[in-house]
């Protein structure tokens, strides 16, 4: 995804050649951490600062960097390690226990945003296919943002957190199906056999790993430590599983980060603290690239026309409200507080919405300015959500029941 | 550096698209660790297995992967983190103490290989300019390989280890100057002013950071921990310094890894164990990409002619012997055992020789088959050296005076 060329200024600093890697790392990492620091001092979530750092250094504002292969790779790896690290903190049995509620949450959270997005575009006068694609791009939650907020605040042990994680995984499978249906529909054909196969593969992969992964790794891990002679054998095994399941996830159609999350889940009850600690180092390094990478995609030039800007605001409000209502209603059986938390926790769309819009753009179904609207909605929901999540969990945070981040990601 | 296209087999597995990152990570990481395990079981250094894994999966043998932007970036980052991690274990005052000996070692280790490489090519009947470039490509030690062996075996505290590290840094500055001279010479002009400026910048940067870096960071680090609100503030500061000094190193003309090493040195006496632990996680993940990345560059098809293969063997032998003799002689004042250790420790050429040869290739001065010879020499020296280093340090390893890797890279 190249939104623009690197400006001449940066080229002269060595954007190609041996300076490229340290320069990119320095700009992204330092700007993300600086903005996080500023936001923490303003009593705002640091994560929002890191995303906005991406907007700031990106093509829209300073133009220091544009998304390129290196930054995209680091961003993707950052998301994978983030979800892996979160998976390590969660027991799969507890996720499976809340599976029923999570499925309802996920389904409601797919239907309501789709209908709202589609409806708004139709009222706006957009062609039917474009409306369908925009609806589809509003469907899938990006679990990375919420997971990072919950992990950083020590809230992963709450029931609502587990429902959010499980619902986000199911959501990803549903999003895959919606995209498949939508892509077929707009091409006029709907192959039910292939659709059924896609659904089966994705569901089977996720369920099998969630259900038997932990058990399998409990039997495998002790042997790894005893039998292997390479240093840090458990970490080597964990990384191999992480990459293998991420790859399998992609092959079965779900996102790589779902595979990474499942790898963490599978290892949660068998590997020692040391694996978590080493993975935490990688996560700390790469998460700023994931967060700033989201912001880097914003292209404010798409809003040169006032009507597009208005549409962007409407779509953003609809994206927030629709997920909040859909997921909140789905979780209402747990009481209003929990429903509220789950509702806000599912708001961020992040990279998932962008991918759908990009496919629509590639098909020539989505106009360039509407693509900009979807990207804006995707990024803005990740910025709006963290303060809302903090607010929704305020009582729990103030009660002292939250673990400190040091307790969650402590060194052994 | 693209040695070849990804074969069709791999493309069909998704070498582009969302599978690319997990697939590349999985292939490189797992093959490196598997080969390391096999080599450890054969009582050989695991590091050699990891380099050979790169040869195996590379264009020469299985053809699963070729060097590409992602792998090169991960490999470069791996080398940077490796040297950073090693720098964290070393006191700059101790390095400066051995500076005199290290300078003699580095100088002898530059002159002898250059003369031998140049002489062999002249006897071989190569044009004078080509001979000069091959000589230059044999000059610079790749400290990464030796550092990894010494760190993994717990030998970083030995005097000879410190001389090797210091000499390798000086060596890098000398290599830069040799390359500058050689590039100018072959173009017929030698700008002494520019050369002097290059030398001054590189030496000044290295000396200033080595001499005052530790002191500065001792004053800065406590404030960082107290004043900053972002999580893992010390780690964030360490990473910022790592990328900043790597970038400055590139701007002043030395390698990024020298800057990374200097960053580690500067932080060695001020940051807590936690920074080392988190950085260790990143190192454990990325070092296999650095090692396999070296092997990935081997292109055995360059040796289709018997005479080129013979030259490759002669150059390899010369590369090993010349560094061993040059550096060994330079360190003879420390006694034969230490001289032997330093002699073998300086043998690996790694990526540095390849870069010089590539520049020669770009100028049209080095023929393609001679480029293959230099790459072969660069990789083969990294494979030959680890067993020799193990042998040279045998007495120390058996005496139990070596720290275990767990002691060196322990978690607090």
Coordinates of N, CA and C in Angstrom, one line a residue, chain A residues 126-262:
Chain A
X126 N -25.2 6.5 -3.4 CA -24.1 5.7 -4.0 C -24.7 4.5 -4.7
X127 N -24.0 3.9 -5.7 CA -24.4 2.7 -6.4 C -24.6 1.5 -5.3
X128 N -25.5 0.6 -5.6 CA -25.8 -0.5 -4.7 C -24.5 -1.3 -4.3
X129 N -23.7 -1.6 -5.3 CA -22.5 -2.4 -5.0 C -21.5 -1.7 -4.1
X130 N -21.4 -0.4 -4.3 CA -20.5 0.4 -3.5 C -21.0 0.4 -2.0
X131 N -22.3 0.6 -1.9 CA -22.9 0.6 -0.6 C -22.7 -0.7 0.1
X132 N -22.8 -1.8 -0.6 CA -22.6 -3.2 0.0 C -21.1 -3.3 0.5
X133 N -20.2 -2.8 -0.3 CA -18.8 -2.9 0.1 C -18.5 -2.0 1.3
X134 N -19.0 -0.8 1.4 CA -18.8 0.0 2.6 C -19.4 -0.6 3.8
X135 N -20.6 -1.2 3.6 CA -21.2 -2.0 4.7 C -20.3 -3.1 5.2
X136 N -19.7 -3.8 4.3 CA -18.8 -4.9 4.6 C -17.6 -4.5 5.3
X137 N -17.1 -3.3 4.9 CA -15.9 -2.8 5.5 C -16.1 -2.3 7.0
X138 N -17.4 -2.2 7.4 CA -17.7 -1.7 8.7 C -17.9 -2.9 9.7
X139 N -17.8 -4.1 9.1 CA -18.1 -5.3 9.9 C -17.1 -5.8 10.9
X140 N -15.8 -5.9 10.4 CA -14.9 -6.6 11.2 C -14.1 -5.8 12.3
X141 N -14.2 -6.2 13.5 CA -13.4 -5.5 14.6 C -12.0 -5.9 14.5
X142 N -11.1 -4.8 14.7 CA -9.7 -5.1 14.8 C -9.4 -5.3 16.3
X143 N -9.1 -6.5 16.7 CA -9.0 -6.8 18.1 C -7.7 -6.2 18.7
X144 N -6.7 -5.9 17.8 CA -5.4 -5.5 18.3 C -5.5 -4.3 19.2
X145 N -6.2 -3.3 18.8 CA -6.3 -2.1 19.6 C -6.9 -2.3 21.0
X146 N -8.1 -3.0 21.0 CA -8.7 -3.3 22.3 C -7.8 -4.2 23.2
X147 N -7.2 -5.2 22.5 CA -6.3 -6.1 23.3 C -5.1 -5.3 23.9
X148 N -4.6 -4.4 23.2 CA -3.5 -3.6 23.7 C -3.9 -2.7 24.9
X149 N -5.1 -2.1 24.8 CA -5.6 -1.3 25.9 C -5.9 -2.2 27.1
X150 N -6.6 -3.3 26.9 CA -6.9 -4.2 28.0 C -5.6 -4.7 28.7
X151 N -4.7 -5.1 27.9 CA -3.4 -5.7 28.4 C -2.7 -4.6 29.2
X152 N -2.6 -3.4 28.6 CA -1.8 -2.3 29.2 C -2.4 -1.9 30.6
X153 N -3.8 -2.0 30.7 CA -4.4 -1.6 31.9 C -4.6 -2.8 32.9
X154 N -4.1 -4.0 32.5 CA -4.3 -5.2 33.4 C -5.7 -5.7 33.5
X155 N -6.5 -5.6 32.4 CA -7.9 -5.9 32.4 C -8.2 -7.2 31.7
X156 N -7.2 -8.0 31.3 CA -7.4 -9.2 30.5 C -8.2 -10.3 31.3
X157 N -8.2 -10.2 32.6 CA -8.8 -11.3 33.4 C -10.3 -11.1 33.5
X158 N -10.8 -9.9 33.2 CA -12.3 -9.6 33.3 C -13.1 -10.5 32.3
X159 N -14.3 -10.9 32.7 CA -15.1 -11.7 31.8 C -15.4 -11.0 30.5
X160 N -15.7 -9.7 30.6 CA -16.0 -8.9 29.4 C -14.8 -8.9 28.4
X161 N -13.6 -8.9 29.0 CA -12.4 -8.9 28.1 C -12.3 -10.2 27.3
X162 N -12.7 -11.3 28.0 CA -12.6 -12.6 27.3 C -13.7 -12.7 26.3
X163 N -14.9 -12.1 26.5 CA -15.9 -12.1 25.5 C -15.5 -11.3 24.3
X164 N -14.9 -10.2 24.6 CA -14.4 -9.3 23.5 C -13.4 -10.1 22.6
X165 N -12.4 -10.8 23.3 CA -11.4 -11.5 22.5 C -12.1 -12.6 21.7
X166 N -12.9 -13.4 22.3 CA -13.6 -14.5 21.6 C -14.5 -13.9 20.5
X167 N -15.2 -12.9 20.8 CA -16.1 -12.3 19.8 C -15.3 -11.8 18.6
X168 N -14.1 -11.2 18.9 CA -13.3 -10.6 17.8 C -12.8 -11.7 16.9
X169 N -12.5 -12.9 17.5 CA -12.0 -14.0 16.6 C -13.2 -14.5 15.8
X170 N -14.4 -14.7 16.4 CA -15.5 -15.1 15.6 C -15.9 -14.1 14.5
X171 N -15.8 -12.8 14.9 CA -16.0 -11.7 14.1 C -15.1 -11.8 12.8
X172 N -13.9 -12.2 13.0 CA -13.0 -12.3 11.9 C -13.4 -13.3 10.9
X173 N -13.9 -14.5 11.4 CA -14.4 -15.5 10.5 C -15.7 -15.0 9.8
X174 N -16.6 -14.3 10.6 CA -17.8 -13.8 9.9 C -17.4 -12.7 8.9
X175 N -16.4 -11.9 9.2 CA -16.0 -10.9 8.3 C -15.5 -11.5 7.0
X176 N -14.7 -12.6 7.1 CA -14.2 -13.3 6.0 C -15.4 -13.8 5.1
X177 N -16.5 -14.3 5.7 CA -17.6 -14.8 5.0 C -18.4 -13.6 4.3
X178 N -18.5 -12.6 5.0 CA -19.2 -11.4 4.4 C -18.4 -10.9 3.2
X179 N -17.1 -10.8 3.3 CA -16.3 -10.4 2.2 C -16.5 -11.4 1.0
X180 N -16.5 -12.7 1.3 CA -16.6 -13.7 0.3 C -18.0 -13.5 -0.4
X181 N -19.0 -13.3 0.4 CA -20.4 -13.2 -0.2 C -20.4 -11.9 -1.0
X182 N -19.9 -10.8 -0.4 CA -20.0 -9.5 -1.1 C -19.2 -9.5 -2.4
X183 N -18.0 -10.1 -2.4 CA -17.2 -10.2 -3.6 C -17.9 -11.0 -4.7
X184 N -18.6 -12.1 -4.3 CA -19.3 -12.9 -5.2 C -20.5 -12.2 -5.8
X185 N -21.3 -11.6 -4.9 CA -22.5 -10.9 -5.2 C -22.2 -9.8 -6.2
X186 N -21.2 -9.0 -6.0 CA -21.0 -7.9 -6.9 C -20.5 -8.4 -8.2
X187 N -20.0 -9.6 -8.3 CA -19.6 -10.2 -9.6 C -20.8 -11.0 -10.2
X188 N -21.9 -11.0 -9.4 CA -23.1 -11.6 -10.0 C -23.2 -13.1 -9.8
X189 N -22.2 -13.8 -9.2 CA -22.3 -15.2 -9.0 C -22.1 -15.5 -7.5
X190 N -22.8 -16.5 -7.0 CA -22.6 -16.9 -5.6 C -22.5 -18.4 -5.5
X191 N -21.2 -18.8 -5.3 CA -20.9 -20.2 -5.3 C -21.1 -20.8 -3.9
X192 N -22.3 -21.4 -3.6 CA -22.6 -21.8 -2.2 C -21.6 -22.9 -1.7
X193 N -21.2 -23.7 -2.7 CA -20.3 -24.8 -2.3 C -19.0 -24.3 -1.8
X194 N -18.4 -23.3 -2.5 CA -17.1 -22.7 -2.2 C -17.3 -21.9 -0.9
X195 N -18.4 -21.2 -0.7 CA -18.7 -20.5 0.5 C -18.7 -21.3 1.7
X196 N -19.4 -22.5 1.5 CA -19.5 -23.4 2.6 C -18.2 -24.0 3.0
X197 N -17.3 -24.2 2.0 CA -16.0 -24.8 2.2 C -15.2 -23.8 3.0
X198 N -15.2 -22.5 2.5 CA -14.5 -21.4 3.2 C -14.9 -21.3 4.7
X199 N -16.2 -21.3 4.9 CA -16.7 -21.3 6.3 C -16.2 -22.4 7.1
X200 N -16.3 -23.6 6.5 CA -16.0 -24.8 7.2 C -14.5 -24.8 7.6
X201 N -13.6 -24.5 6.7 CA -12.2 -24.4 6.9 C -11.8 -23.5 8.1
X202 N -12.4 -22.3 8.0 CA -12.1 -21.2 9.0 C -12.5 -21.6 10.3
X203 N -13.8 -22.1 10.4 CA -14.3 -22.5 11.7 C -13.6 -23.7 12.3
X204 N -13.4 -24.7 11.4 CA -12.7 -25.9 11.9 C -11.3 -25.6 12.4
X205 N -10.5 -24.8 11.7 CA -9.2 -24.5 12.1 C -9.2 -23.8 13.5
X206 N -10.1 -22.8 13.6 CA -10.1 -22.0 14.8 C -10.6 -22.9 16.0
X207 N -11.6 -23.7 15.8 CA -12.2 -24.5 16.9 C -11.2 -25.6 17.3
X208 N -10.6 -26.2 16.3 CA -9.6 -27.3 16.6 C -8.5 -26.8 17.4
X209 N -7.9 -25.7 17.0 CA -6.7 -25.2 17.7 C -7.1 -24.7 19.1
X210 N -8.3 -24.0 19.2 CA -8.7 -23.5 20.5 C -9.0 -24.7 21.5
X211 N -9.6 -25.7 20.9 CA -10.1 -26.8 21.8 C -8.9 -27.8 22.2
X212 N -8.1 -28.2 21.2 CA -7.1 -29.2 21.5 C -5.6 -28.6 21.5
X213 N -5.5 -27.4 21.2 CA -4.1 -26.8 21.1 C -3.4 -26.8 22.5
X214 N -4.2 -26.4 23.5 CA -3.6 -26.3 24.9 C -3.2 -27.7 25.3
X215 N -4.1 -28.7 25.2 CA -3.8 -30.0 25.6 C -2.6 -30.6 24.9
X216 N -2.5 -30.4 23.6 CA -1.4 -30.9 22.8 C -0.1 -30.3 23.3
X217 N -0.1 -28.9 23.5 CA 1.2 -28.3 23.8 C 1.6 -28.6 25.3
X218 N 0.6 -29.0 26.1 CA 1.0 -29.4 27.5 C 1.8 -30.7 27.4
X219 N 1.5 -31.5 26.4 CA 2.2 -32.8 26.3 C 3.6 -32.6 25.6
X220 N 3.6 -31.7 24.6 CA 4.8 -31.5 23.8 C 5.9 -30.7 24.5
X221 N 5.4 -29.6 25.2 CA 6.4 -28.6 25.7 C 7.5 -29.3 26.7
X222 N 7.1 -30.1 27.6 CA 8.1 -30.6 28.5 C 9.2 -31.4 27.8
X223 N 8.8 -32.1 26.7 CA 9.8 -32.8 25.9 C 10.8 -31.9 25.2
X224 N 10.2 -30.8 24.7 CA 11.1 -29.8 24.0 C 12.2 -29.3 24.9
X225 N 11.8 -29.0 26.2 CA 12.8 -28.5 27.1 C 13.9 -29.5 27.4
X226 N 13.4 -30.8 27.5 CA 14.4 -31.8 27.9 C 15.3 -32.2 26.7
X227 N 14.7 -32.4 25.6 CA 15.3 -33.1 24.5 C 16.2 -32.2 23.6
X228 N 15.8 -30.9 23.4 CA 16.5 -30.1 22.5 C 17.7 -29.5 23.1
X229 N 18.7 -29.3 22.2 CA 20.0 -28.8 22.7 C 20.2 -27.3 22.3
X230 N 19.4 -26.8 21.4 CA 19.6 -25.4 21.1 C 19.2 -24.5 22.3
X231 N 19.9 -23.4 22.3 CA 19.5 -22.5 23.4 C 18.1 -21.9 23.3
X232 N 17.5 -21.6 24.5 CA 16.2 -21.1 24.5 C 15.2 -21.9 23.7
X233 N 15.2 -23.2 23.9 CA 14.4 -24.2 23.1 C 12.9 -23.9 23.2
X234 N 12.4 -23.5 24.4 CA 11.0 -23.3 24.5 C 10.6 -22.0 23.6
X235 N 11.5 -21.0 23.6 CA 11.1 -19.8 22.9 C 11.2 -20.2 21.4
X236 N 12.2 -21.0 21.0 CA 12.2 -21.4 19.6 C 11.0 -22.1 19.1
X237 N 10.5 -23.0 20.0 CA 9.3 -23.7 19.7 C 8.1 -22.8 19.6
X238 N 8.0 -21.9 20.6 CA 6.9 -20.9 20.6 C 6.9 -20.1 19.3
X239 N 8.0 -19.6 18.9 CA 8.1 -18.8 17.7 C 7.7 -19.6 16.5
X240 N 8.1 -20.9 16.4 CA 7.8 -21.8 15.3 C 6.3 -22.0 15.2
X241 N 5.7 -22.2 16.4 CA 4.2 -22.4 16.5 C 3.5 -21.1 16.1
X242 N 4.0 -20.0 16.5 CA 3.4 -18.7 16.2 C 3.4 -18.5 14.7
X243 N 4.5 -18.7 14.0 CA 4.5 -18.5 12.6 C 3.7 -19.5 11.8
X244 N 3.8 -20.8 12.3 CA 3.1 -21.9 11.6 C 1.6 -21.6 11.7
X245 N 1.1 -21.3 12.9 CA -0.4 -21.1 13.0 C -0.8 -19.8 12.3
X246 N 0.0 -18.8 12.3 CA -0.3 -17.6 11.6 C -0.5 -17.9 10.1
X247 N 0.4 -18.7 9.6 CA 0.4 -19.1 8.2 C -0.8 -19.9 7.9
X248 N -1.1 -20.9 8.7 CA -2.3 -21.8 8.6 C -3.5 -20.9 8.6
X249 N -3.6 -19.9 9.5 CA -4.7 -19.1 9.6 C -5.0 -18.4 8.2
X250 N -3.9 -17.9 7.6 CA -4.0 -17.2 6.3 C -4.5 -18.2 5.3
X251 N -4.0 -19.4 5.3 CA -4.4 -20.4 4.3 C -5.9 -20.8 4.5
X252 N -6.3 -20.8 5.7 CA -7.8 -21.2 5.9 C -8.6 -19.9 5.8
X253 N -8.1 -18.8 5.5 CA -8.9 -17.6 5.2 C -9.0 -16.6 6.3
X254 N -8.7 -16.9 7.5 CA -8.8 -15.9 8.6 C -7.5 -15.1 8.6
X255 N -7.4 -14.1 9.5 CA -6.3 -13.2 9.6 C -5.1 -13.9 10.3
X256 N -3.9 -13.5 9.9 CA -2.7 -14.0 10.5 C -2.7 -13.8 12.0
X257 N -3.3 -12.6 12.5 CA -3.3 -12.3 13.9 C -4.2 -13.3 14.7
X258 N -5.2 -13.9 14.0 CA -6.0 -14.9 14.7 C -5.2 -16.1 15.0
X259 N -4.4 -16.5 14.0 CA -3.5 -17.6 14.2 C -2.5 -17.3 15.3
X260 N -2.0 -16.1 15.3 CA -1.0 -15.8 16.4 C -1.6 -15.8 17.7
X261 N -2.9 -15.3 17.8 CA -3.6 -15.4 19.1 C -3.8 -16.9 19.5
X262 N -4.2 -17.7 18.6 CA -4.4 -19.1 18.9 C -3.1 -19.8 19.3

